[in-house]
Amino acid sequence: MKLPWLLFSLLLSLTLWSAMATASNVSYDSRSLIIDGQRKLLISAAIHYPRSVPGMWPNLVQTAKEGGVDVIETYVFWNGHEPSPGNYYFGGRYDLVKFVKIVEQAGMYLILRIGPFIAAEWYFGGVPVWLHYVPGTVFRTENEPFKYHMQKFTAFIVNLMKQEKLFASQGGPIILAQIENEYGYYEKDYGEGGKQYAMWAASMAVSQNAGVPWIMCQQFDAPESVINTCNSFYCDQFTPIYPTKPKIWTENWPGWFQTFGARNPHRPAEDIAYSVARFFQKGGSVQNYYMYHGGTNFGRTSGGPFITTSYDYEAPIDEYGLPRLPKWGHLKQLHRAIKLCEHTMLNSERINVSLGPSQEADVYTDSSGACAAFIANMDDKNDKTVKFRNVSYHLPAWSVSILPDCKNAVFNTAKVGYQSSVVEMLPESLQPSVGSPDKSFKGLKWDVFVEKPGIWGEADFVKKGLVDHINTTKFTTDYLWYTTSIFVGETEVFLKNGSSPILLIESKGHALHAFVNQELQASASGNGTHPPFKLKTPISLKAGKNEIALLSMTVGLQNAGSFYEWVGAGLTSVNITGFNNGTIDLSAYNWTYKIGLQGEHLGLYKGDGLGKANWVSTSEPPRKQPLTWYKVIVDPPPGDEPIGLDMIDMGKGLAWLNGEEIGRYWPRKSPTHGCVKECNYRGKFDPDKCNTGCGGPTQRWYHVPRSWFKQSGNVLVIFEEKGGDPLKIKFSRRKITGVCAIVAENYPSIDLESWHEGNGSNNTIATVHLRCPEGTHIATVNFASFGNPTGSCGSYTQGNCHDPNSTSVVEKVCLNQNKCAIELTEEKFYEDLCPSVSKKLAVEVVCS
């Protein structure tokens, strides 16, 4: 029964919430934050409220708490909250107050990173696009229009939090607030105005009287009125500017973002754990995972440009809300081990002890004699055995062992014993809605609307030359039509010899579809590292007038960099070669412009606005047809698992469900090289170290939150830019179908939940723990080997030492159980099995 545990958890949360409801004093010294006189060592987790939906928030926060997290961190998304000057929005995914109160109800703290510039791979770095067009405005420097609007929004958010009594000084959960974001990287590019702006930002923030300390991350000249903090893959060597400040790590990146057409980066759990352990070993006090749950860039909110709709970040909680195992579990065990040392660490001085050329211990001993130690092997190639206090400890390369009593190693960062999960995307064909009013279609009824390439309705304007895309659309849409025409005389040689003229286009970015006489000729785009691009393609021209229609597209907006708001997009040069008289330069021609798509203007994406266009109904929608809107009414997929929209057979475009913006889709393939079969966790990580997914689409599935579905009559709308096969669109249920684990005899096996000083022992038996999702059981043992198996979850193989009874032993303990534990004991396995071999047990089971 889970009820008693749930009841206990609820009562505990209510007790903590009640305790927090009284005003708290948040201060600090050089060692830590001090909340109501109590020193705190804090683990924080970034969860961005607009990157999930309100229905997911309670579970995300609770999963973080179960993972050993004390604090939730979030940015505040200015351009989501102030879509036009002075008009504020705090509904739906932008209900900041609701999100903060959910954190409060969970009995957790919150770090509010107001910014309001945030970067975050979010479009325009979180700053409203309209602000760029306020006359005289330059972002993030000594500029009065920018400072005015920045201060106005900052004050609005602070006052909103005060009204709701959400600062710790009022009894709320917010213990820290942040102003600006990583400005130290760019300050010098703004000259003296950059320095003045940074000092002003700090002073302005402190003047808001929030009642909690303010932080500035990566601000290398931060004033003493704020705490400067670190963002990096590693921050153990970070030292605050002022000796009176605690050591705070605002962004530890447990993965990395993705761009369309790029490989998928992965950061191993061993390396993340190593970085965290080293940070606390070296006197760290607050550590925040950016991201702990990355979520989704719904609609057109992604930055970059070219940031994917998924913002999964390979975080401990995946995009869909499921714990990513073993990463989530390994870090949970790390957090528990660190917390066992908290009191001793925060109430004593650190002493460093050298144990070798790349090995060291940091020891904390308080006045009562309590002792905690972190023993590190910084060698990134070789395992080492070190002697500490006359006891030998084996340290894998690039690892830290944690000893809460200076005796027992309860955790090692490189020894991952927590189970992994087998996660599958189970396809479900689109099912016609039971309540569909149209009974003339036996299967799915598709409604189709095809856009005409070029100008629809009346032109927005005509101008000689080529205009900047972003300055023209002001990001009200991704799309801008550039159209013109040329006259081809009958004497042109290419009309007679079958050769083709060549269209040459240069663009600042981001993507383009080129049409001639209503026919798609070619597409081109930049990428996440180089948005500008060139297109060179043969085209078909006829004698007489020829219509040239070029659809320029943005794929997110720039989100960081010096003067980033001035980075443009769109065409800069258009030429056609192959004429009798040479090259025709169309760049200075008169161009006719149209902002957006006709379907956008008609509101075809809205759940309640679908009757405004001349849809054509069919059971066989056109395939490989550009500029096509598809509408289909479907039932939700069965079950309660999270849902992804499988767009592998589509080209590029946008998707909506019931008027909610799923976002941009683009199953653009990544390069076929530059990936690894197995990631070596040892040594410093960078985003290109452990890439996977070479040759496949960067993003195939697109998250559709369950809360967006109705019981029936769900309206799925797709706009396809260049052509795909809508009949192959599927929903997929994201489901954990199995779990597996591999544990060695020498892995720490102390029960961290019940351990206390004097109760632990390294003689505890190493154990494989397996647990299927709630409501399922272990149905089949796919693999079991006691001996020296190798590989990883889903690809274990037997070694030359293998107990043939392994499967039967595991089946006896685990079959038909929701969870089980198998000890690596000789009573269970052969006593004389390979006596000289250090044993492991690897198990993979199916859950159903």
PDB file of N, CA and C in Angstrom, residues 460-523:
ATOM      1  N   ASP A 460       1.710  43.846 -48.416  1.00  0.00           N
ATOM      2  CA  ASP A 460       1.931  44.753 -47.290  1.00  0.00           C
ATOM      3  C   ASP A 460       2.678  46.004 -47.732  1.00  0.00           C
ATOM      4  N   PHE A 461       3.656  45.831 -48.615  1.00  0.00           N
ATOM      5  CA  PHE A 461       4.363  47.001 -49.154  1.00  0.00           C
ATOM      6  C   PHE A 461       5.247  46.558 -50.318  1.00  0.00           C
ATOM      7  N   VAL A 462       5.648  47.523 -51.106  1.00  0.00           N
ATOM      8  CA  VAL A 462       6.587  47.308 -52.203  1.00  0.00           C
ATOM      9  C   VAL A 462       7.790  48.191 -51.936  1.00  0.00           C
ATOM     10  N   LYS A 463       8.975  47.636 -52.116  1.00  0.00           N
ATOM     11  CA  LYS A 463      10.182  48.399 -51.809  1.00  0.00           C
ATOM     12  C   LYS A 463      11.301  47.958 -52.747  1.00  0.00           C
ATOM     13  N   LYS A 464      12.086  48.922 -53.177  1.00  0.00           N
ATOM     14  CA  LYS A 464      13.251  48.602 -53.975  1.00  0.00           C
ATOM     15  C   LYS A 464      14.327  48.024 -53.056  1.00  0.00           C
ATOM     16  N   GLY A 465      14.793  46.839 -53.393  1.00  0.00           N
ATOM     17  CA  GLY A 465      15.813  46.200 -52.576  1.00  0.00           C
ATOM     18  C   GLY A 465      15.242  45.234 -51.562  1.00  0.00           C
ATOM     19  N   LEU A 466      16.143  44.619 -50.818  1.00  0.00           N
ATOM     20  CA  LEU A 466      15.804  43.553 -49.882  1.00  0.00           C
ATOM     21  C   LEU A 466      15.800  44.084 -48.451  1.00  0.00           C
ATOM     22  N   VAL A 467      14.784  43.725 -47.684  1.00  0.00           N
ATOM     23  CA  VAL A 467      14.624  44.235 -46.324  1.00  0.00           C
ATOM     24  C   VAL A 467      15.054  43.184 -45.311  1.00  0.00           C
ATOM     25  N   ASP A 468      15.342  43.635 -44.096  1.00  0.00           N
ATOM     26  CA  ASP A 468      15.642  42.704 -43.009  1.00  0.00           C
ATOM     27  C   ASP A 468      14.365  42.003 -42.566  1.00  0.00           C
ATOM     28  N   HIS A 469      14.460  40.705 -42.420  1.00  0.00           N
ATOM     29  CA  HIS A 469      13.291  39.887 -42.073  1.00  0.00           C
ATOM     30  C   HIS A 469      12.726  40.257 -40.697  1.00  0.00           C
ATOM     31  N   ILE A 470      13.585  40.278 -39.679  1.00  0.00           N
ATOM     32  CA  ILE A 470      13.095  40.475 -38.308  1.00  0.00           C
ATOM     33  C   ILE A 470      12.547  41.889 -38.122  1.00  0.00           C
ATOM     34  N   ASN A 471      13.208  42.881 -38.673  1.00  0.00           N
ATOM     35  CA  ASN A 471      12.705  44.250 -38.554  1.00  0.00           C
ATOM     36  C   ASN A 471      11.374  44.432 -39.263  1.00  0.00           C
ATOM     37  N   THR A 472      11.091  43.566 -40.226  1.00  0.00           N
ATOM     38  CA  THR A 472       9.829  43.658 -40.973  1.00  0.00           C
ATOM     39  C   THR A 472       8.699  42.944 -40.254  1.00  0.00           C
ATOM     40  N   THR A 473       8.949  41.728 -39.801  1.00  0.00           N
ATOM     41  CA  THR A 473       7.886  40.960 -39.142  1.00  0.00           C
ATOM     42  C   THR A 473       7.753  41.304 -37.667  1.00  0.00           C
ATOM     43  N   LYS A 474       8.830  41.836 -37.072  1.00  0.00           N
ATOM     44  CA  LYS A 474       8.879  42.081 -35.623  1.00  0.00           C
ATOM     45  C   LYS A 474       8.480  40.827 -34.836  1.00  0.00           C
ATOM     46  N   PHE A 475       8.792  39.691 -35.422  1.00  0.00           N
ATOM     47  CA  PHE A 475       8.581  38.377 -34.819  1.00  0.00           C
ATOM     48  C   PHE A 475       7.110  38.074 -34.534  1.00  0.00           C
ATOM     49  N   THR A 476       6.204  38.716 -35.257  1.00  0.00           N
ATOM     50  CA  THR A 476       4.785  38.350 -35.162  1.00  0.00           C
ATOM     51  C   THR A 476       4.525  37.036 -35.883  1.00  0.00           C
ATOM     52  N   THR A 477       5.472  36.587 -36.685  1.00  0.00           N
ATOM     53  CA  THR A 477       5.377  35.347 -37.442  1.00  0.00           C
ATOM     54  C   THR A 477       6.789  34.898 -37.783  1.00  0.00           C
ATOM     55  N   ASP A 478       6.940  33.624 -38.151  1.00  0.00           N
ATOM     56  CA  ASP A 478       8.232  33.150 -38.652  1.00  0.00           C
ATOM     57  C   ASP A 478       8.442  33.488 -40.118  1.00  0.00           C
ATOM     58  N   TYR A 479       7.388  33.905 -40.808  1.00  0.00           N
ATOM     59  CA  TYR A 479       7.390  33.881 -42.271  1.00  0.00           C
ATOM     60  C   TYR A 479       7.322  35.276 -42.892  1.00  0.00           C
ATOM     61  N   LEU A 480       8.112  35.453 -43.972  1.00  0.00           N
ATOM     62  CA  LEU A 480       8.067  36.678 -44.768  1.00  0.00           C
ATOM     63  C   LEU A 480       8.269  36.316 -46.231  1.00  0.00           C
ATOM     64  N   TRP A 481       7.303  36.742 -47.073  1.00  0.00           N
ATOM     65  CA  TRP A 481       7.408  36.526 -48.517  1.00  0.00           C
ATOM     66  C   TRP A 481       8.142  37.686 -49.173  1.00  0.00           C
ATOM     67  N   TYR A 482       9.177  37.362 -49.943  1.00  0.00           N
ATOM     68  CA  TYR A 482       9.848  38.297 -50.845  1.00  0.00           C
ATOM     69  C   TYR A 482       9.434  37.885 -52.266  1.00  0.00           C
ATOM     70  N   THR A 483       8.780  38.742 -53.030  1.00  0.00           N
ATOM     71  CA  THR A 483       8.342  38.357 -54.373  1.00  0.00           C
ATOM     72  C   THR A 483       8.712  39.427 -55.394  1.00  0.00           C
ATOM     73  N   THR A 484       9.068  38.940 -56.568  1.00  0.00           N
ATOM     74  CA  THR A 484       9.315  39.831 -57.700  1.00  0.00           C
ATOM     75  C   THR A 484       9.086  39.015 -58.974  1.00  0.00           C
ATOM     76  N   SER A 485       9.326  39.605 -60.114  1.00  0.00           N
ATOM     77  CA  SER A 485       9.160  38.884 -61.377  1.00  0.00           C
ATOM     78  C   SER A 485      10.224  39.318 -62.356  1.00  0.00           C
ATOM     79  N   ILE A 486      10.518  38.443 -63.302  1.00  0.00           N
ATOM     80  CA  ILE A 486      11.454  38.773 -64.379  1.00  0.00           C
ATOM     81  C   ILE A 486      10.837  38.345 -65.711  1.00  0.00           C
ATOM     82  N   PHE A 487      11.256  39.033 -66.746  1.00  0.00           N
ATOM     83  CA  PHE A 487      10.776  38.700 -68.089  1.00  0.00           C
ATOM     84  C   PHE A 487      11.899  37.988 -68.834  1.00  0.00           C
ATOM     85  N   VAL A 488      11.562  36.841 -69.408  1.00  0.00           N
ATOM     86  CA  VAL A 488      12.532  36.042 -70.151  1.00  0.00           C
ATOM     87  C   VAL A 488      12.200  36.100 -71.637  1.00  0.00           C
ATOM     88  N   GLY A 489      13.159  36.599 -72.410  1.00  0.00           N
ATOM     89  CA  GLY A 489      12.951  36.670 -73.852  1.00  0.00           C
ATOM     90  C   GLY A 489      13.052  35.311 -74.519  1.00  0.00           C
ATOM     91  N   GLU A 490      12.387  35.179 -75.683  1.00  0.00           N
ATOM     92  CA  GLU A 490      12.344  33.887 -76.372  1.00  0.00           C
ATOM     93  C   GLU A 490      13.694  33.491 -76.948  1.00  0.00           C
ATOM     94  N   THR A 491      14.632  34.427 -77.008  1.00  0.00           N
ATOM     95  CA  THR A 491      15.935  34.123 -77.606  1.00  0.00           C
ATOM     96  C   THR A 491      16.951  33.570 -76.613  1.00  0.00           C
ATOM     97  N   GLU A 492      16.564  33.465 -75.340  1.00  0.00           N
ATOM     98  CA  GLU A 492      17.513  32.948 -74.351  1.00  0.00           C
ATOM     99  C   GLU A 492      17.920  31.513 -74.718  1.00  0.00           C
ATOM    100  N   VAL A 493      19.229  31.275 -74.702  1.00  0.00           N
ATOM    101  CA  VAL A 493      19.768  29.982 -75.138  1.00  0.00           C
ATOM    102  C   VAL A 493      19.239  28.827 -74.291  1.00  0.00           C
ATOM    103  N   PHE A 494      19.074  29.060 -72.972  1.00  0.00           N
ATOM    104  CA  PHE A 494      18.653  27.956 -72.093  1.00  0.00           C
ATOM    105  C   PHE A 494      17.261  27.443 -72.443  1.00  0.00           C
ATOM    106  N   LEU A 495      16.442  28.270 -73.134  1.00  0.00           N
ATOM    107  CA  LEU A 495      15.119  27.805 -73.556  1.00  0.00           C
ATOM    108  C   LEU A 495      15.219  26.799 -74.702  1.00  0.00           C
ATOM    109  N   LYS A 496      16.343  26.826 -75.411  1.00  0.00           N
ATOM    110  CA  LYS A 496      16.480  26.001 -76.615  1.00  0.00           C
ATOM    111  C   LYS A 496      17.352  24.772 -76.382  1.00  0.00           C
ATOM    112  N   ASN A 497      18.372  24.897 -75.527  1.00  0.00           N
ATOM    113  CA  ASN A 497      19.302  23.758 -75.372  1.00  0.00           C
ATOM    114  C   ASN A 497      19.040  22.898 -74.140  1.00  0.00           C
ATOM    115  N   GLY A 498      17.999  23.242 -73.386  1.00  0.00           N
ATOM    116  CA  GLY A 498      17.642  22.415 -72.233  1.00  0.00           C
ATOM    117  C   GLY A 498      18.451  22.661 -70.983  1.00  0.00           C
ATOM    118  N   SER A 499      19.337  23.654 -71.017  1.00  0.00           N
ATOM    119  CA  SER A 499      20.093  23.982 -69.802  1.00  0.00           C
ATOM    120  C   SER A 499      19.212  24.778 -68.840  1.00  0.00           C
ATOM    121  N   SER A 500      19.685  24.930 -67.622  1.00  0.00           N
ATOM    122  CA  SER A 500      18.891  25.627 -66.606  1.00  0.00           C
ATOM    123  C   SER A 500      19.653  26.822 -66.060  1.00  0.00           C
ATOM    124  N   PRO A 501      18.969  27.950 -65.912  1.00  0.00           N
ATOM    125  CA  PRO A 501      19.589  29.073 -65.191  1.00  0.00           C
ATOM    126  C   PRO A 501      19.836  28.674 -63.728  1.00  0.00           C
ATOM    127  N   ILE A 502      20.747  29.384 -63.098  1.00  0.00           N
ATOM    128  CA  ILE A 502      21.098  29.086 -61.703  1.00  0.00           C
ATOM    129  C   ILE A 502      20.649  30.248 -60.825  1.00  0.00           C
ATOM    130  N   LEU A 503      19.859  29.912 -59.807  1.00  0.00           N
ATOM    131  CA  LEU A 503      19.429  30.896 -58.808  1.00  0.00           C
ATOM    132  C   LEU A 503      20.456  30.923 -57.677  1.00  0.00           C
ATOM    133  N   LEU A 504      20.969  32.109 -57.393  1.00  0.00           N
ATOM    134  CA  LEU A 504      21.955  32.297 -56.323  1.00  0.00           C
ATOM    135  C   LEU A 504      21.376  33.244 -55.282  1.00  0.00           C
ATOM    136  N   ILE A 505      21.273  32.776 -54.056  1.00  0.00           N
ATOM    137  CA  ILE A 505      20.695  33.583 -52.975  1.00  0.00           C
ATOM    138  C   ILE A 505      21.651  33.582 -51.798  1.00  0.00           C
ATOM    139  N   GLU A 506      21.828  34.735 -51.189  1.00  0.00           N
ATOM    140  CA  GLU A 506      22.541  34.839 -49.921  1.00  0.00           C
ATOM    141  C   GLU A 506      21.583  35.393 -48.875  1.00  0.00           C
ATOM    142  N   SER A 507      21.665  34.819 -47.667  1.00  0.00           N
ATOM    143  CA  SER A 507      20.745  35.221 -46.596  1.00  0.00           C
ATOM    144  C   SER A 507      21.491  35.300 -45.278  1.00  0.00           C
ATOM    145  N   LYS A 508      21.069  36.240 -44.426  1.00  0.00           N
ATOM    146  CA  LYS A 508      21.581  36.313 -43.055  1.00  0.00           C
ATOM    147  C   LYS A 508      21.013  35.202 -42.189  1.00  0.00           C
ATOM    148  N   GLY A 509      20.001  34.499 -42.698  1.00  0.00           N
ATOM    149  CA  GLY A 509      19.354  33.408 -41.959  1.00  0.00           C
ATOM    150  C   GLY A 509      17.848  33.623 -41.920  1.00  0.00           C
ATOM    151  N   HIS A 510      17.123  32.630 -41.530  1.00  0.00           N
ATOM    152  CA  HIS A 510      17.620  31.361 -41.027  1.00  0.00           C
ATOM    153  C   HIS A 510      17.358  30.227 -42.020  1.00  0.00           C
ATOM    154  N   ALA A 511      16.217  30.331 -42.766  1.00  0.00           N
ATOM    155  CA  ALA A 511      15.874  29.278 -43.720  1.00  0.00           C
ATOM    156  C   ALA A 511      15.066  29.880 -44.865  1.00  0.00           C
ATOM    157  N   LEU A 512      14.915  29.096 -45.954  1.00  0.00           N
ATOM    158  CA  LEU A 512      14.305  29.636 -47.163  1.00  0.00           C
ATOM    159  C   LEU A 512      13.708  28.513 -48.008  1.00  0.00           C
ATOM    160  N   HIS A 513      12.543  28.782 -48.601  1.00  0.00           N
ATOM    161  CA  HIS A 513      11.985  27.957 -49.664  1.00  0.00           C
ATOM    162  C   HIS A 513      11.836  28.849 -50.889  1.00  0.00           C
ATOM    163  N   ALA A 514      12.390  28.402 -52.011  1.00  0.00           N
ATOM    164  CA  ALA A 514      12.372  29.202 -53.234  1.00  0.00           C
ATOM    165  C   ALA A 514      11.364  28.628 -54.226  1.00  0.00           C
ATOM    166  N   PHE A 515      10.402  29.454 -54.633  1.00  0.00           N
ATOM    167  CA  PHE A 515       9.389  29.059 -55.601  1.00  0.00           C
ATOM    168  C   PHE A 515       9.559  29.884 -56.875  1.00  0.00           C
ATOM    169  N   VAL A 516       9.390  29.236 -58.020  1.00  0.00           N
ATOM    170  CA  VAL A 516       9.348  29.925 -59.307  1.00  0.00           C
ATOM    171  C   VAL A 516       8.103  29.453 -60.040  1.00  0.00           C
ATOM    172  N   ASN A 517       7.268  30.403 -60.390  1.00  0.00           N
ATOM    173  CA  ASN A 517       6.017  30.079 -61.083  1.00  0.00           C
ATOM    174  C   ASN A 517       5.200  29.029 -60.317  1.00  0.00           C
ATOM    175  N   GLN A 518       5.102  29.246 -59.008  1.00  0.00           N
ATOM    176  CA  GLN A 518       4.285  28.447 -58.088  1.00  0.00           C
ATOM    177  C   GLN A 518       4.888  27.083 -57.741  1.00  0.00           C
ATOM    178  N   GLU A 519       6.068  26.762 -58.278  1.00  0.00           N
ATOM    179  CA  GLU A 519       6.663  25.458 -58.029  1.00  0.00           C
ATOM    180  C   GLU A 519       7.874  25.610 -57.106  1.00  0.00           C
ATOM    181  N   LEU A 520       7.952  24.720 -56.107  1.00  0.00           N
ATOM    182  CA  LEU A 520       9.093  24.730 -55.202  1.00  0.00           C
ATOM    183  C   LEU A 520      10.343  24.261 -55.934  1.00  0.00           C
ATOM    184  N   GLN A 521      11.366  25.103 -55.947  1.00  0.00           N
ATOM    185  CA  GLN A 521      12.612  24.780 -56.633  1.00  0.00           C
ATOM    186  C   GLN A 521      13.652  24.184 -55.690  1.00  0.00           C
ATOM    187  N   ALA A 522      13.772  24.758 -54.513  1.00  0.00           N
ATOM    188  CA  ALA A 522      14.798  24.293 -53.574  1.00  0.00           C
ATOM    189  C   ALA A 522      14.567  24.934 -52.219  1.00  0.00           C
ATOM    190  N   SER A 523      15.209  24.353 -51.209  1.00  0.00           N
ATOM    191  CA  SER A 523      15.181  24.891 -49.848  1.00  0.00           C
ATOM    192  C   SER A 523      16.612  24.971 -49.342  1.00  0.00           C
TER     193      SER A 523
END
